[in-house]
Structures are given as C-alpha cells and as structure tokens.
Coordinates of N, CA, C and O in Angstrom, one line a residue:
L1 N 116.0 -18.5 112.5 CA 116.6 -18.1 111.2 C 115.6 -17.9 110.1 O 115.8 -17.2 109.2
S2 N 114.4 -18.6 110.2 CA 113.4 -18.5 109.1 C 112.9 -17.1 109.0 O 112.3 -16.8 107.9
L3 N 112.9 -16.3 110.0 CA 112.4 -14.9 109.9 C 113.5 -13.9 109.6 O 113.3 -12.7 109.5
T4 N 114.8 -14.4 109.4 CA 115.9 -13.5 109.2 C 116.1 -13.2 107.7 O 116.0 -14.0 106.9
T5 N 116.4 -11.9 107.5 CA 116.7 -11.5 106.1 C 118.2 -11.4 105.9 O 118.8 -11.9 105.0
I6 N 118.9 -10.8 106.9 CA 120.4 -10.6 106.9 C 120.9 -11.1 108.2 O 120.6 -10.7 109.3
L7 N 121.8 -12.1 108.0 CA 122.5 -12.7 109.2 C 123.9 -12.1 109.2 O 124.6 -12.0 108.2
T8 N 124.4 -11.5 110.4 CA 125.6 -10.8 110.5 C 126.6 -11.4 111.5 O 127.0 -10.8 112.5
P9 N 127.0 -12.7 111.4 CA 127.8 -13.3 112.4 C 129.3 -12.8 112.3 O 129.7 -12.5 111.2
N10 N 130.0 -12.8 113.4 CA 131.4 -12.6 113.3 C 132.0 -14.0 113.1 O 131.3 -15.0 113.0
L11 N 133.3 -14.1 112.9 CA 134.0 -15.4 112.6 C 133.7 -16.5 113.6 O 133.3 -17.6 113.2
P12 N 133.8 -16.3 114.9 CA 133.5 -17.4 115.9 C 132.0 -17.8 115.8 O 131.7 -18.9 115.9
E13 N 131.1 -16.8 115.7 CA 129.7 -17.1 115.6 C 129.3 -17.9 114.4 O 128.6 -18.9 114.4
A14 N 129.9 -17.5 113.2 CA 129.7 -18.3 112.0 C 130.2 -19.7 112.1 O 129.5 -20.7 111.7
A15 N 131.4 -19.9 112.8 CA 131.9 -21.3 113.0 C 130.9 -22.1 113.9 O 130.7 -23.2 113.6
K16 N 130.4 -21.5 114.9 CA 129.4 -22.2 115.8 C 128.2 -22.6 115.0 O 127.6 -23.7 115.2
L17 N 127.7 -21.6 114.2 CA 126.5 -21.9 113.4 C 126.7 -23.0 112.4 O 125.7 -23.6 111.9
C18 N 128.0 -23.2 112.0 CA 128.3 -24.2 111.0 C 129.1 -25.3 111.5 O 130.0 -25.9 110.8
D19 N 128.9 -25.8 112.7 CA 129.5 -26.9 113.3 C 131.0 -26.9 113.2 O 131.7 -27.9 112.9
G20 N 131.6 -25.8 113.5 CA 133.1 -25.7 113.5 C 133.8 -25.3 112.2 O 135.0 -25.1 112.2
E21 N 133.0 -25.2 111.1 CA 133.6 -24.8 109.8 C 134.2 -23.5 109.9 O 133.6 -22.5 110.4
N22 N 135.5 -23.3 109.5 CA 136.2 -22.0 109.6 C 136.4 -21.3 108.3 O 137.0 -20.2 108.3
I23 N 136.0 -21.8 107.2 CA 136.2 -21.1 105.9 C 134.9 -20.3 105.6 O 133.8 -20.9 105.4
P24 N 135.0 -19.0 105.5 CA 133.8 -18.2 105.3 C 133.0 -18.5 104.1 O 131.7 -18.5 104.2
E25 N 133.6 -18.9 103.0 CA 132.8 -19.3 101.8 C 132.0 -20.5 102.1 O 130.8 -20.6 101.6
K26 N 132.5 -21.5 102.8 CA 131.8 -22.7 103.1 C 130.7 -22.4 104.2 O 129.6 -23.0 104.1
Q27 N 131.0 -21.5 105.1 CA 130.0 -21.1 106.1 C 128.8 -20.5 105.4 O 127.7 -20.8 105.6
A28 N 129.1 -19.6 104.4 CA 128.1 -18.9 103.7 C 127.2 -19.9 102.9 O 126.0 -19.8 102.9
E29 N 127.8 -20.9 102.3 CA 127.0 -21.9 101.6 C 126.0 -22.5 102.5 O 124.8 -22.7 102.1
R30 N 126.4 -22.9 103.7 CA 125.5 -23.5 104.6 C 124.4 -22.5 105.1 O 123.2 -22.8 105.2
L31 N 124.9 -21.3 105.5 CA 123.9 -20.3 106.1 C 122.9 -19.8 105.0 O 121.8 -19.5 105.4
L32 N 123.3 -19.7 103.8 CA 122.4 -19.3 102.7 C 121.3 -20.3 102.4 O 120.4 -19.9 101.7
Q33 N 121.4 -21.4 103.0 CA 120.3 -22.4 102.8 C 119.1 -22.0 103.8 O 118.0 -22.4 103.6
Q34 N 119.4 -21.1 104.7 CA 118.4 -20.7 105.7 C 118.0 -19.2 105.6 O 117.0 -18.9 106.1
V35 N 118.9 -18.4 105.1 CA 118.7 -16.9 105.1 C 119.1 -16.4 103.7 O 120.0 -17.0 103.1
P36 N 118.5 -15.3 103.2 CA 118.8 -14.8 101.9 C 120.2 -14.1 101.8 O 120.8 -14.1 100.8
Y37 N 120.6 -13.5 102.9 CA 121.9 -12.7 102.9 C 122.7 -13.0 104.2 O 122.2 -13.1 105.3
V38 N 124.0 -13.0 104.0 CA 125.0 -13.2 105.1 C 126.1 -12.2 104.9 O 126.7 -12.1 103.9
L39 N 126.4 -11.6 106.0 CA 127.6 -10.7 106.1 C 128.5 -11.3 107.2 O 128.1 -11.2 108.4
I40 N 129.6 -11.9 106.9 CA 130.5 -12.5 107.9 C 131.5 -11.4 108.2 O 132.2 -11.0 107.3
K41 N 131.5 -11.0 109.5 CA 132.4 -9.9 109.9 C 133.7 -10.5 110.4 O 133.8 -11.4 111.2
G42 N 134.8 -9.8 110.0 CA 136.1 -10.3 110.3 C 136.9 -9.7 111.5 O 138.1 -9.9 111.7
G43 N 136.2 -8.9 112.3 CA 136.9 -8.3 113.4 C 137.5 -9.2 114.4 O 138.4 -8.8 115.1
H44 N 137.0 -10.4 114.6 CA 137.5 -11.3 115.6 C 138.6 -12.2 115.0 O 139.1 -13.1 115.7
G45 N 139.1 -11.9 113.8 CA 140.2 -12.7 113.2 C 141.5 -12.3 113.8 O 141.6 -11.4 114.7
T46 N 142.6 -12.9 113.3 CA 143.9 -12.6 113.8 C 144.8 -12.1 112.7 O 146.0 -11.7 113.0
A47 N 144.3 -12.0 111.5 CA 145.2 -11.5 110.4 C 145.4 -10.0 110.5 O 144.7 -9.3 111.3
D48 N 146.4 -9.5 109.8 CA 146.7 -8.1 109.8 C 145.7 -7.2 109.1 O 145.7 -6.0 109.3
V49 N 144.8 -7.9 108.4 CA 143.7 -7.2 107.6 C 142.4 -7.7 108.1 O 142.2 -8.9 108.3
I50 N 141.4 -6.8 108.4 CA 140.1 -7.2 108.7 C 139.3 -7.3 107.4 O 139.4 -6.4 106.6
R51 N 138.5 -8.3 107.2 CA 137.8 -8.5 106.0 C 136.3 -8.9 106.4 O 136.1 -9.9 107.0
N52 N 135.4 -8.1 105.9 CA 134.0 -8.4 106.0 C 133.5 -8.9 104.7 O 133.9 -8.3 103.7
I53 N 132.8 -10.0 104.6 CA 132.4 -10.6 103.4 C 130.9 -10.7 103.3 O 130.2 -11.3 104.2
W54 N 130.3 -10.2 102.2 CA 128.9 -10.3 101.9 C 128.5 -11.4 100.9 O 129.2 -11.5 99.9
F55 N 127.5 -12.1 101.2 CA 127.1 -13.2 100.4 C 125.6 -13.1 100.2 O 124.9 -12.6 101.1
S56 N 125.0 -13.5 99.1 CA 123.6 -13.5 98.9 C 123.2 -14.8 98.3 O 123.9 -15.5 97.5
R57 N 122.0 -15.2 98.6 CA 121.4 -16.5 98.1 C 121.3 -16.5 96.6 O 121.5 -17.5 95.9
D58 N 121.0 -15.4 96.0 CA 120.8 -15.3 94.6 C 122.1 -15.2 93.8 O 122.4 -14.3 93.2
G59 N 122.9 -16.2 94.0 CA 124.2 -16.2 93.3 C 125.3 -16.6 94.2 O 126.4 -16.8 93.8
A60 N 125.0 -16.7 95.5 CA 126.0 -17.1 96.5 C 127.4 -16.5 96.3 O 127.6 -15.3 96.4
L61 N 128.3 -17.3 95.9 CA 129.7 -16.9 95.8 C 129.9 -16.0 94.5 O 130.8 -15.2 94.5
S62 N 129.0 -16.1 93.5 CA 129.2 -15.2 92.4 C 128.8 -13.8 92.7 O 129.3 -12.8 92.0
S63 N 128.0 -13.5 93.7 CA 127.7 -12.2 94.1 C 128.4 -11.7 95.3 O 128.0 -10.8 96.0
L64 N 129.5 -12.4 95.6 CA 130.3 -12.1 96.8 C 130.9 -10.7 96.7 O 131.3 -10.2 95.6
R65 N 130.9 -10.0 97.8 CA 131.6 -8.7 97.9 C 132.3 -8.6 99.2 O 131.8 -9.1 100.2
S66 N 133.4 -7.9 99.3 CA 134.1 -7.8 100.5 C 134.7 -6.5 100.7 O 134.9 -5.7 99.7
W67 N 135.0 -6.1 102.0 CA 135.6 -4.9 102.3 C 136.8 -5.2 103.3 O 136.7 -6.0 104.2
E68 N 137.9 -4.6 103.0 CA 139.1 -4.9 103.8 C 139.8 -3.6 104.3 O 139.7 -2.6 103.6
W69 N 140.4 -3.6 105.4 CA 141.2 -2.5 105.9 C 142.2 -3.1 107.0 O 142.0 -4.1 107.5
P70 N 143.3 -2.3 107.2 CA 144.3 -2.8 108.2 C 143.7 -2.9 109.6 O 142.9 -2.1 110.0
R71 N 144.1 -3.9 110.3 CA 143.7 -4.1 111.7 C 144.5 -3.1 112.6 O 145.7 -3.0 112.4
L72 N 143.9 -2.3 113.4 CA 144.5 -1.4 114.3 C 145.1 -2.1 115.5 O 144.6 -3.2 115.9
A73 N 146.2 -1.6 116.0 CA 146.8 -2.2 117.2 C 145.8 -2.0 118.4 O 145.1 -1.0 118.5
G74 N 145.9 -2.9 119.3 CA 145.0 -2.8 120.5 C 143.8 -3.7 120.4 O 143.5 -4.3 119.4
G75 N 143.0 -3.7 121.5 CA 141.8 -4.5 121.5 C 140.6 -3.6 121.5 O 140.6 -2.5 122.1
F76 N 139.6 -4.0 120.7 CA 138.4 -3.3 120.5 C 137.2 -4.2 120.7 O 137.3 -5.4 120.4
H77 N 136.1 -3.7 121.1 CA 134.9 -4.5 121.4 C 133.7 -3.7 120.9 O 133.6 -2.5 121.2
G78 N 132.8 -4.3 120.1 CA 131.6 -3.7 119.8 C 131.4 -3.1 118.4 O 130.4 -2.7 117.9
S79 N 132.5 -3.1 117.6 CA 132.4 -2.6 116.2 C 131.5 -3.4 115.3 O 130.7 -2.9 114.6
G80 N 131.6 -4.7 115.5 CA 130.7 -5.6 114.7 C 129.2 -5.5 115.1 O 128.3 -5.5 114.2
C81 N 129.0 -5.3 116.4 CA 127.7 -5.1 116.9 C 127.1 -3.8 116.4 O 125.9 -3.6 116.0
T82 N 128.0 -2.7 116.3 CA 127.5 -1.4 115.8 C 127.2 -1.5 114.3 O 126.2 -1.0 113.9
L83 N 128.0 -2.3 113.6 CA 127.7 -2.5 112.2 C 126.3 -3.2 112.0 O 125.5 -2.8 111.2
A84 N 126.1 -4.3 112.7 CA 124.9 -5.0 112.6 C 123.7 -4.2 113.0 O 122.6 -4.2 112.4
S85 N 123.8 -3.3 114.0 CA 122.8 -2.4 114.5 C 122.5 -1.4 113.4 O 121.3 -1.1 113.2
A86 N 123.5 -0.9 112.8 CA 123.3 0.1 111.7 C 122.5 -0.5 110.5 O 121.6 0.1 109.9
I87 N 122.9 -1.8 110.2 CA 122.2 -2.5 109.1 C 120.7 -2.7 109.5 O 119.8 -2.5 108.7
A88 N 120.5 -3.1 110.7 CA 119.1 -3.3 111.2 C 118.3 -2.0 111.2 O 117.1 -2.0 110.8
G89 N 118.9 -0.9 111.5 CA 118.2 0.4 111.5 C 117.9 0.8 110.1 O 116.7 1.3 109.9
V90 N 118.7 0.6 109.2 CA 118.5 1.0 107.8 C 117.4 0.0 107.2 O 116.5 0.5 106.5
A91 N 117.5 -1.2 107.5 CA 116.6 -2.3 106.9 C 115.2 -2.1 107.4 O 114.2 -2.5 106.8
S92 N 115.0 -1.5 108.6 CA 113.7 -1.4 109.2 C 112.9 -0.2 108.7 O 111.8 0.0 108.9
N93 N 113.6 0.7 107.9 CA 113.0 1.9 107.4 C 112.3 1.6 106.1 O 112.5 1.0 105.3

C-alpha cells in the first residue's frame, strides 16, 4: 500500500482490509492512513442503489464525493474491475 496512490476496493474488499468494518466512511478513515485516495465501489452491495464513494487524505470526509445510480436486475461481474482499470490507465499517462 505504501506505493499506492488510489485504492479502489469494492465493499467486501474494503471490509477485509479494515478487519470487518462495514461502514465506508470508517473504512476510508483507516485506509487513508496508508494511501492518499480511496474509491470504495458499491457494486457488491445489496441496496437498490449502487454508490461509489471517493475519499481523499487532504480532507478525508470533507472532500467526499459520491456517484449513485439504480442497481440493474440480474448478476454482473467485472464492472468495478473495469472502473479500476480505467483509472489506472488515465493515472499512468
């Protein structure tokens, strides 16, 4: 994590990184001690709305930003990985 600029865990990954903590804001507080930016992806949730939440070390919760949209019916796999890959591609330029 010491080499990481942006950490993009989904909800289960963030919980594992934070010893079972399930509240994204509390997860971000812990993760921001190790990395400057965290995007917690909500695709693995069970709510009717998917919510991705952005946090940054320079203000943590005060610089919080989120994006929401309705969850589609059916099962999907890979959308969060695609998002993380897109971020990595842009960040490497």
